[in-house]
């Protein structure tokens, strides 16, 4: 955080230097400089050239570490967002599957009896115990897949 504040303050140095510097000599002959002209003395504006900001090696290293940290944070954020998007997509697919399974379960409840088709293409109806087993197996599948909604 301190590095950030130092870098921000370095950015404003040229702005404050260009705000205007005034030079005047007081009654005792002393030369003064200030950012505002004096009220009772004649002054002249002085052109001040801002020195290029020099950054020591430690500040450069801290800046590099901060940049790496921010890049790492961005990568982690993007990875979390991708994982969240993937989880949402999976949840949507699961919800659609459950909707279809429940519709099928409702249909199975309306069917009075089930049948199989033999090798000759004929319907072979199953007995009542087999009907009950088929319905119960499908209910278990829906409960295991979708929960007990």
CSV table of N, CA and C in Angstrom, one decimal:
chain,number,residue,atom,x,y,z
A,1,UNK,N,0.8,-1.2,0.0
A,1,UNK,CA,0.0,0.0,0.0
A,1,UNK,C,0.9,1.2,0.0
A,2,UNK,N,2.0,1.2,0.8
A,2,UNK,CA,2.9,2.4,0.8
A,2,UNK,C,3.5,2.6,-0.6
A,3,UNK,N,3.8,1.5,-1.3
A,3,UNK,CA,4.4,1.7,-2.6
A,3,UNK,C,3.4,2.4,-3.5
A,4,UNK,N,2.1,2.0,-3.4
A,4,UNK,CA,1.1,2.6,-4.2
A,4,UNK,C,1.0,4.1,-3.9
A,5,UNK,N,1.0,4.4,-2.7
A,5,UNK,CA,0.9,5.9,-2.3
A,5,UNK,C,2.1,6.6,-2.9
A,6,UNK,N,3.3,6.0,-2.8
A,6,UNK,CA,4.5,6.7,-3.3
A,6,UNK,C,4.4,6.9,-4.8
A,7,UNK,N,3.9,5.9,-5.5
A,7,UNK,CA,3.8,6.0,-6.9
A,7,UNK,C,2.8,7.0,-7.3
A,8,UNK,N,1.7,7.1,-6.6
A,8,UNK,CA,0.7,8.1,-6.9
A,8,UNK,C,1.2,9.5,-6.6
A,9,UNK,N,1.9,9.7,-5.5
A,9,UNK,CA,2.5,11.0,-5.2
A,9,UNK,C,3.5,11.4,-6.2
A,10,UNK,N,4.3,10.5,-6.7
A,10,UNK,CA,5.3,10.8,-7.8
A,10,UNK,C,4.6,11.3,-9.0
A,11,UNK,N,3.4,10.8,-9.3
A,11,UNK,CA,2.7,11.2,-10.5
A,11,UNK,C,2.2,12.6,-10.4
A,12,UNK,N,2.0,13.1,-9.2
A,12,UNK,CA,1.5,14.5,-9.0
A,12,UNK,C,2.6,15.5,-8.8
A,13,UNK,N,3.8,15.1,-8.7
A,13,UNK,CA,4.9,16.1,-8.6
A,13,UNK,C,5.0,17.0,-9.8
A,14,UNK,N,5.0,16.5,-11.0
A,14,UNK,CA,5.1,17.4,-12.1
A,14,UNK,C,3.9,18.4,-12.2
A,15,UNK,N,2.7,18.0,-11.7
A,15,UNK,CA,1.5,18.8,-11.7
A,15,UNK,C,1.7,20.0,-10.7
A,16,UNK,N,2.2,19.6,-9.5
A,16,UNK,CA,2.4,20.7,-8.5
A,16,UNK,C,3.5,21.6,-8.9
A,17,UNK,N,4.5,21.1,-9.6
A,17,UNK,CA,5.6,22.0,-10.1
A,17,UNK,C,5.2,22.9,-11.1
A,18,UNK,N,4.2,22.5,-11.9
A,18,UNK,CA,3.8,23.4,-13.0
A,18,UNK,C,2.7,24.4,-12.5
A,19,UNK,N,2.3,24.3,-11.3
A,19,UNK,CA,1.2,25.2,-10.7
A,19,UNK,C,1.7,26.6,-10.7
A,20,UNK,N,3.0,26.9,-10.6
A,20,UNK,CA,3.5,28.2,-10.6
A,20,UNK,C,4.4,28.4,-9.4
A,21,UNK,N,5.6,28.9,-9.6
A,21,UNK,CA,6.5,29.2,-8.5
A,21,UNK,C,6.9,30.7,-8.7
A,22,UNK,N,6.8,31.4,-7.6
A,22,UNK,CA,7.1,32.8,-7.6
A,22,UNK,C,8.3,33.1,-6.8
A,23,UNK,N,9.1,34.2,-7.3
A,23,UNK,CA,10.3,34.6,-6.6
A,23,UNK,C,10.2,36.0,-6.3
A,24,UNK,N,10.6,36.4,-5.0
A,24,UNK,CA,10.6,37.8,-4.7
A,24,UNK,C,11.7,38.0,-3.6
A,25,UNK,N,12.1,39.2,-3.5
A,25,UNK,CA,13.1,39.7,-2.5
A,25,UNK,C,12.4,40.5,-1.5
A,26,UNK,N,12.6,40.2,-0.2
A,26,UNK,CA,11.9,41.0,0.8
A,26,UNK,C,12.7,42.2,1.2
A,27,UNK,N,12.3,43.0,2.1
A,27,UNK,CA,12.9,44.3,2.5
A,27,UNK,C,14.3,44.1,3.1
A,28,UNK,N,14.6,42.9,3.6
A,28,UNK,CA,15.9,42.6,4.1
A,28,UNK,C,16.9,42.1,3.1
A,29,UNK,N,16.4,42.0,1.8
A,29,UNK,CA,17.3,41.5,0.8
A,29,UNK,C,17.3,40.0,0.6
A,30,UNK,N,16.5,39.3,1.4
A,30,UNK,CA,16.5,37.8,1.2
A,30,UNK,C,15.6,37.4,0.1
A,31,UNK,N,16.0,36.4,-0.7
A,31,UNK,CA,15.2,35.9,-1.8
A,31,UNK,C,14.3,34.8,-1.3
A,32,UNK,N,13.1,34.8,-1.7
A,32,UNK,CA,12.1,33.8,-1.3
A,32,UNK,C,11.4,33.2,-2.5
A,33,UNK,N,11.0,32.0,-2.3
A,33,UNK,CA,10.2,31.3,-3.4
A,33,UNK,C,8.9,30.8,-2.7
A,34,UNK,N,7.8,30.8,-3.5
A,34,UNK,CA,6.6,30.3,-3.0
A,34,UNK,C,5.6,30.0,-4.1
A,35,UNK,N,4.5,29.3,-3.8
A,35,UNK,CA,3.6,28.9,-4.8
A,35,UNK,C,2.5,30.0,-5.0
A,36,UNK,N,2.5,31.0,-4.2
A,36,UNK,CA,1.6,32.2,-4.3
A,36,UNK,C,2.4,33.5,-4.3
A,37,UNK,N,2.1,34.4,-5.1
A,37,UNK,CA,2.8,35.7,-5.0
A,37,UNK,C,2.5,36.4,-3.7
A,38,UNK,N,3.5,37.1,-3.2
A,38,UNK,CA,3.3,37.9,-2.0
A,38,UNK,C,2.3,39.0,-2.2
A,39,UNK,N,1.7,39.4,-1.2
A,39,UNK,CA,0.7,40.5,-1.3
A,39,UNK,C,1.3,41.9,-1.4
A,40,UNK,N,2.5,42.1,-0.7
A,40,UNK,CA,3.0,43.4,-0.6
A,40,UNK,C,4.4,43.6,-1.3
A,41,UNK,N,4.8,42.6,-2.1
A,41,UNK,CA,6.1,42.7,-2.7
A,41,UNK,C,6.0,42.4,-4.2
A,42,UNK,N,6.9,42.9,-5.0
A,42,UNK,CA,6.9,42.6,-6.4
A,42,UNK,C,7.5,41.2,-6.6
A,43,UNK,N,6.9,40.4,-7.4
A,43,UNK,CA,7.4,39.1,-7.6
A,43,UNK,C,7.4,38.7,-9.1
A,44,UNK,N,8.2,37.7,-9.4
A,44,UNK,CA,8.2,37.2,-10.8
A,44,UNK,C,8.0,35.7,-10.8
A,45,UNK,N,7.3,35.2,-11.8
A,45,UNK,CA,7.1,33.8,-11.9
A,45,UNK,C,8.3,33.1,-12.5
A,46,UNK,N,8.7,32.0,-11.9
A,46,UNK,CA,9.9,31.3,-12.2
A,46,UNK,C,9.5,30.0,-13.0
A,47,UNK,N,10.1,29.7,-14.1
A,47,UNK,CA,9.8,28.5,-14.8
A,47,UNK,C,10.7,27.4,-14.1
A,48,UNK,N,10.0,26.4,-13.7
A,48,UNK,CA,10.6,25.3,-13.0
A,48,UNK,C,10.5,24.0,-13.8
A,49,UNK,N,11.6,23.4,-14.1
A,49,UNK,CA,11.5,22.1,-14.9
A,49,UNK,C,11.5,21.0,-13.9
A,50,UNK,N,10.6,20.1,-14.0
A,50,UNK,CA,10.5,19.0,-13.1
A,50,UNK,C,11.6,18.0,-13.5
A,51,UNK,N,12.3,17.5,-12.4
A,51,UNK,CA,13.3,16.5,-12.6
A,51,UNK,C,12.7,15.2,-12.9
A,52,UNK,N,13.3,14.4,-13.8
A,52,UNK,CA,12.6,13.1,-14.0
A,52,UNK,C,12.6,12.2,-12.7
A,53,UNK,N,11.5,11.6,-12.5
A,53,UNK,CA,11.4,10.8,-11.3
A,53,UNK,C,12.4,9.6,-11.4
A,54,UNK,N,13.2,9.5,-10.4
A,54,UNK,CA,14.1,8.3,-10.4
A,54,UNK,C,13.6,7.4,-9.3
A,55,UNK,N,13.5,6.2,-9.7
A,55,UNK,CA,13.0,5.1,-8.8
A,55,UNK,C,14.2,4.2,-8.4
A,56,UNK,N,14.4,4.0,-7.1
A,56,UNK,CA,15.5,3.2,-6.7
A,56,UNK,C,15.2,1.7,-7.0
A,57,UNK,N,16.2,0.9,-6.9
A,57,UNK,CA,16.0,-0.5,-7.2
A,57,UNK,C,15.0,-1.2,-6.3
A,58,UNK,N,15.0,-0.8,-5.0
A,58,UNK,CA,14.0,-1.4,-4.1
A,58,UNK,C,12.6,-1.0,-4.5
A,59,UNK,N,12.4,0.2,-4.9
A,59,UNK,CA,11.0,0.6,-5.4
A,59,UNK,C,10.6,-0.2,-6.6
A,60,UNK,N,11.6,-0.4,-7.5
A,60,UNK,CA,11.3,-1.1,-8.7
A,60,UNK,C,11.0,-2.6,-8.4
A,61,UNK,N,11.7,-3.2,-7.4
A,61,UNK,CA,11.4,-4.5,-7.0
A,61,UNK,C,10.1,-4.7,-6.4
A,62,UNK,N,9.7,-3.7,-5.5
A,62,UNK,CA,8.4,-3.7,-4.9
A,62,UNK,C,7.3,-3.5,-5.9
A,63,UNK,N,7.5,-2.7,-6.9
A,63,UNK,CA,6.6,-2.5,-8.0
A,63,UNK,C,6.4,-3.8,-8.8
A,64,UNK,N,7.5,-4.5,-9.1
A,64,UNK,CA,7.4,-5.7,-9.8
A,64,UNK,C,6.7,-6.8,-9.0
A,65,UNK,N,6.9,-6.9,-7.7
A,65,UNK,CA,6.2,-7.8,-6.9
A,65,UNK,C,4.7,-7.5,-6.8
A,66,UNK,N,4.4,-6.2,-6.7
A,66,UNK,CA,3.0,-5.8,-6.7
A,66,UNK,C,2.3,-6.2,-8.0
A,67,UNK,N,3.0,-5.9,-9.1
A,67,UNK,CA,2.5,-6.3,-10.4
A,67,UNK,C,2.2,-7.8,-10.5
A,68,UNK,N,3.2,-8.6,-10.1
A,68,UNK,CA,3.0,-10.0,-10.2
A,68,UNK,C,1.9,-10.5,-9.3
A,69,UNK,N,1.8,-9.9,-8.1
A,69,UNK,CA,0.7,-10.2,-7.2
A,69,UNK,C,-0.7,-9.9,-7.8
A,70,UNK,N,-0.8,-8.7,-8.4
A,70,UNK,CA,-2.1,-8.4,-9.1
A,70,UNK,C,-2.4,-9.3,-10.2
A,71,UNK,N,-1.4,-9.7,-11.0
A,71,UNK,CA,-1.6,-10.6,-12.1
A,71,UNK,C,-2.1,-11.9,-11.6
A,72,UNK,N,-1.5,-12.4,-10.5
A,72,UNK,CA,-1.9,-13.7,-9.9
A,72,UNK,C,-3.3,-13.6,-9.4
A,73,UNK,N,-3.6,-12.5,-8.8
A,73,UNK,CA,-5.0,-12.3,-8.3
A,73,UNK,C,-6.0,-12.3,-9.4
A,74,UNK,N,-5.6,-11.7,-10.5
A,74,UNK,CA,-6.5,-11.7,-11.7
A,74,UNK,C,-6.7,-13.1,-12.3
A,75,UNK,N,-5.6,-13.9,-12.3
A,75,UNK,CA,-5.7,-15.2,-12.8
A,75,UNK,C,-6.6,-16.1,-11.9
A,76,UNK,N,-6.4,-15.9,-10.6
A,76,UNK,CA,-7.2,-16.7,-9.7
A,76,UNK,C,-8.7,-16.3,-9.8
A,77,UNK,N,-9.0,-15.0,-10.0
A,77,UNK,CA,-10.4,-14.5,-10.1
A,77,UNK,C,-11.0,-15.1,-11.4
A,78,UNK,N,-10.2,-15.1,-12.5
A,78,UNK,CA,-10.7,-15.7,-13.8
A,78,UNK,C,-11.0,-17.2,-13.6
A,79,UNK,N,-10.1,-17.9,-12.9
A,79,UNK,CA,-10.3,-19.3,-12.7
A,79,UNK,C,-11.5,-19.6,-11.9
A,80,UNK,N,-11.8,-18.8,-10.8
A,80,UNK,CA,-13.0,-18.9,-10.0
A,80,UNK,C,-14.2,-18.7,-10.9
A,81,UNK,N,-14.2,-17.6,-11.7
A,81,UNK,CA,-15.3,-17.3,-12.5
A,81,UNK,C,-15.6,-18.5,-13.5
A,82,UNK,N,-14.5,-19.0,-14.1
A,82,UNK,CA,-14.7,-20.2,-15.0
A,82,UNK,C,-15.3,-21.4,-14.3
A,83,UNK,N,-14.8,-21.6,-13.1
A,83,UNK,CA,-15.3,-22.8,-12.3
A,83,UNK,C,-16.8,-22.5,-11.9
A,84,UNK,N,-17.2,-21.3,-11.6
A,84,UNK,CA,-18.5,-21.0,-11.3
A,84,UNK,C,-19.4,-21.1,-12.5
A,85,UNK,N,-19.0,-20.7,-13.6
A,85,UNK,CA,-19.7,-20.9,-14.9
A,85,UNK,C,-20.0,-22.3,-15.2
A,86,UNK,N,-18.9,-23.1,-15.0
A,86,UNK,CA,-19.0,-24.5,-15.3
A,86,UNK,C,-20.0,-25.2,-14.3
A,87,UNK,N,-19.9,-24.8,-13.0
A,87,UNK,CA,-20.9,-25.4,-12.0
A,87,UNK,C,-22.3,-25.0,-12.3
A,88,UNK,N,-22.5,-23.7,-12.8
A,88,UNK,CA,-23.9,-23.3,-13.2
A,88,UNK,C,-24.4,-24.1,-14.4
A,89,UNK,N,-23.5,-24.3,-15.3
A,89,UNK,CA,-23.9,-25.1,-16.5
A,89,UNK,C,-24.3,-26.5,-16.1
A,90,UNK,N,-23.5,-27.1,-15.2
A,90,UNK,CA,-23.8,-28.5,-14.7
A,90,UNK,C,-25.1,-28.5,-13.9
A,91,UNK,N,-25.3,-27.5,-13.1
A,91,UNK,CA,-26.6,-27.4,-12.4
A,91,UNK,C,-27.8,-27.3,-13.3
A,92,UNK,N,-27.6,-26.5,-14.4
A,92,UNK,CA,-28.7,-26.4,-15.4
A,92,UNK,C,-29.0,-27.7,-16.1
A,93,UNK,N,-27.9,-28.4,-16.4
A,93,UNK,CA,-28.1,-29.7,-17.1
A,93,UNK,C,-28.8,-30.7,-16.1
A,94,UNK,N,-28.4,-30.7,-14.8
A,94,UNK,CA,-29.0,-31.5,-13.8
A,94,UNK,C,-30.5,-31.2,-13.7
A,95,UNK,N,-30.8,-29.9,-13.6
A,95,UNK,CA,-32.2,-29.5,-13.5
A,95,UNK,C,-33.0,-30.0,-14.7
A,96,UNK,N,-32.5,-29.9,-15.8
A,96,UNK,CA,-33.2,-30.3,-17.0
A,96,UNK,C,-33.4,-31.9,-17.0
A,97,UNK,N,-32.3,-32.6,-16.6
A,97,UNK,CA,-32.5,-34.0,-16.5
A,97,UNK,C,-33.5,-34.4,-15.5
A,98,UNK,N,-33.6,-33.8,-14.4
A,98,UNK,CA,-34.6,-34.1,-13.4
A,98,UNK,C,-36.0,-33.7,-13.8
A,99,UNK,N,-36.1,-32.6,-14.6
A,99,UNK,CA,-37.4,-32.3,-15.1
A,99,UNK,C,-37.9,-33.4,-16.0
A,100,UNK,N,-37.0,-33.9,-16.9
A,100,UNK,CA,-37.4,-35.0,-17.8
A,100,UNK,C,-37.7,-36.3,-17.1
A,101,UNK,N,-36.9,-36.6,-16.0
A,101,UNK,CA,-37.1,-37.8,-15.3
A,101,UNK,C,-38.5,-37.8,-14.5
A,102,UNK,N,-38.8,-36.6,-14.0
A,102,UNK,CA,-40.0,-36.5,-13.2
A,102,UNK,C,-41.2,-36.6,-14.2
A,103,UNK,N,-41.1,-36.0,-15.4
A,103,UNK,CA,-42.2,-36.1,-16.4
A,103,UNK,C,-42.4,-37.6,-16.8
A,104,UNK,N,-41.3,-38.3,-16.9
A,104,UNK,CA,-41.3,-39.7,-17.3
A,104,UNK,C,-42.0,-40.5,-16.1
A,105,UNK,N,-41.6,-40.2,-14.9
A,105,UNK,CA,-42.2,-40.9,-13.7
A,105,UNK,C,-43.7,-40.6,-13.7
A,106,UNK,N,-44.1,-39.4,-14.0
A,106,UNK,CA,-45.6,-39.1,-14.0
A,106,UNK,C,-46.3,-39.9,-15.1
A,107,UNK,N,-45.6,-40.0,-16.2
A,107,UNK,CA,-46.2,-40.8,-17.3
A,107,UNK,C,-46.3,-42.3,-16.9
A,108,UNK,N,-45.2,-42.8,-16.2
A,108,UNK,CA,-45.3,-44.2,-15.8
A,108,UNK,C,-46.4,-44.5,-14.8
A,109,UNK,N,-46.7,-43.5,-14.0
A,109,UNK,CA,-47.8,-43.7,-13.1
A,109,UNK,C,-49.2,-43.8,-13.8
A,110,UNK,N,-49.3,-43.2,-15.0
A,110,UNK,CA,-50.5,-43.2,-15.7
A,110,UNK,C,-50.7,-44.5,-16.5
A,111,UNK,N,-49.6,-45.2,-16.7
A,111,UNK,CA,-49.6,-46.5,-17.5
A,111,UNK,C,-50.1,-47.6,-16.7
A,112,UNK,N,-51.1,-48.3,-17.2
A,112,UNK,CA,-51.7,-49.4,-16.3
A,112,UNK,C,-50.8,-50.6,-16.3
A,113,UNK,N,-50.2,-51.0,-17.4
A,113,UNK,CA,-49.3,-52.2,-17.4
A,113,UNK,C,-48.2,-52.0,-18.5
A,114,UNK,N,-47.1,-52.7,-18.3
A,114,UNK,CA,-46.0,-52.6,-19.2
A,114,UNK,C,-45.8,-53.9,-20.0
A,115,UNK,N,-45.1,-53.7,-21.1
A,115,UNK,CA,-44.9,-54.9,-21.9
A,115,UNK,C,-43.5,-54.8,-22.5
A,116,UNK,N,-43.0,-56.0,-22.9
A,116,UNK,CA,-41.8,-56.1,-23.7
A,116,UNK,C,-42.1,-56.6,-25.1
A,117,UNK,N,-41.2,-56.4,-26.0
A,117,UNK,CA,-41.4,-56.9,-27.4
A,117,UNK,C,-40.5,-58.0,-27.6
A,118,UNK,N,-41.1,-59.2,-28.0
A,118,UNK,CA,-40.3,-60.4,-28.2
A,118,UNK,C,-39.6,-60.3,-29.5
A,119,UNK,N,-38.9,-61.4,-29.9
A,119,UNK,CA,-38.2,-61.5,-31.1
A,119,UNK,C,-39.0,-61.5,-32.4
A,120,UNK,N,-40.3,-61.9,-32.2
A,120,UNK,CA,-41.2,-61.8,-33.3
A,120,UNK,C,-41.9,-60.5,-33.5
A,121,UNK,N,-41.6,-59.5,-32.6
A,121,UNK,CA,-42.2,-58.2,-32.6
A,121,UNK,C,-43.5,-58.1,-31.9
A,122,UNK,N,-43.9,-59.1,-31.1
A,122,UNK,CA,-45.2,-59.2,-30.4
A,122,UNK,C,-45.0,-58.6,-29.0
A,123,UNK,N,-46.1,-58.0,-28.5
A,123,UNK,CA,-46.1,-57.5,-27.1
A,123,UNK,C,-46.3,-58.7,-26.2
A,124,UNK,N,-45.4,-58.7,-25.1
A,124,UNK,CA,-45.5,-59.6,-24.1
A,124,UNK,C,-45.7,-58.8,-22.8
A,125,UNK,N,-47.0,-58.8,-22.2
A,125,UNK,CA,-47.3,-58.0,-21.1
A,125,UNK,C,-46.6,-58.7,-19.8
A,126,UNK,N,-46.2,-57.8,-18.9
A,126,UNK,CA,-45.5,-58.3,-17.7
A,126,UNK,C,-46.6,-58.4,-16.6
A,127,UNK,N,-46.3,-59.2,-15.6
A,127,UNK,CA,-47.3,-59.3,-14.5
A,127,UNK,C,-47.3,-58.1,-13.6
A,128,UNK,N,-48.3,-58.1,-12.6
A,128,UNK,CA,-48.4,-57.0,-11.7
A,128,UNK,C,-47.2,-56.8,-10.8
A,129,UNK,N,-46.5,-57.8,-10.4
A,129,UNK,CA,-45.3,-57.7,-9.6
A,129,UNK,C,-44.2,-57.0,-10.4
A,130,UNK,N,-44.1,-57.4,-11.6
A,130,UNK,CA,-43.1,-56.8,-12.5
A,130,UNK,C,-43.4,-55.3,-12.7
A,131,UNK,N,-44.7,-55.0,-12.9
A,131,UNK,CA,-45.1,-53.6,-13.1
A,131,UNK,C,-44.7,-52.8,-11.9
A,132,UNK,N,-45.0,-53.3,-10.7
A,132,UNK,CA,-44.6,-52.6,-9.4
A,132,UNK,C,-43.1,-52.4,-9.3
A,133,UNK,N,-42.4,-53.5,-9.7
A,133,UNK,CA,-40.9,-53.4,-9.6
A,133,UNK,C,-40.4,-52.3,-10.6
A,134,UNK,N,-40.9,-52.3,-11.8
A,134,UNK,CA,-40.4,-51.3,-12.8
A,134,UNK,C,-40.7,-49.9,-12.2
A,135,UNK,N,-41.9,-49.6,-11.7
A,135,UNK,CA,-42.2,-48.3,-11.2
A,135,UNK,C,-41.3,-47.9,-10.0
A,136,UNK,N,-41.1,-48.9,-9.1
A,136,UNK,CA,-40.3,-48.6,-7.9
A,136,UNK,C,-38.8,-48.4,-8.3
A,137,UNK,N,-38.3,-49.1,-9.2
A,137,UNK,CA,-36.9,-48.9,-9.7
A,137,UNK,C,-36.8,-47.5,-10.3
A,138,UNK,N,-37.8,-47.1,-11.1
A,138,UNK,CA,-37.7,-45.8,-11.7
A,138,UNK,C,-37.8,-44.7,-10.6
A,139,UNK,N,-38.6,-44.9,-9.6
A,139,UNK,CA,-38.7,-43.9,-8.5
A,139,UNK,C,-37.4,-43.8,-7.8
A,140,UNK,N,-36.7,-44.9,-7.6
A,140,UNK,CA,-35.4,-44.9,-6.9
A,140,UNK,C,-34.4,-44.1,-7.8
A,141,UNK,N,-34.4,-44.4,-9.1
A,141,UNK,CA,-33.5,-43.7,-10.0
A,141,UNK,C,-33.8,-42.2,-9.9
A,142,UNK,N,-35.0,-41.7,-9.9
A,142,UNK,CA,-35.3,-40.3,-9.8
A,142,UNK,C,-34.8,-39.8,-8.5
A,143,UNK,N,-35.1,-40.5,-7.4
A,143,UNK,CA,-34.6,-40.0,-6.0
A,143,UNK,C,-33.1,-39.9,-6.0
A,144,UNK,N,-32.4,-40.9,-6.5
A,144,UNK,CA,-30.9,-40.9,-6.5
A,144,UNK,C,-30.4,-39.8,-7.3
A,145,UNK,N,-31.0,-39.5,-8.5
A,145,UNK,CA,-30.5,-38.5,-9.4
A,145,UNK,C,-30.9,-37.1,-9.0
A,146,UNK,N,-32.2,-36.9,-8.5
A,146,UNK,CA,-32.7,-35.6,-8.2
A,146,UNK,C,-33.0,-35.3,-6.8
A,147,UNK,N,-32.9,-36.2,-5.9
A,147,UNK,CA,-33.2,-36.0,-4.5
A,147,UNK,C,-34.7,-36.2,-4.2
A,148,UNK,N,-35.1,-35.9,-3.0
A,148,UNK,CA,-36.5,-36.1,-2.6
A,148,UNK,C,-37.3,-34.9,-2.7
A,149,UNK,N,-37.4,-34.2,-3.8
A,149,UNK,CA,-38.2,-33.0,-3.9
A,149,UNK,C,-39.7,-33.3,-3.8
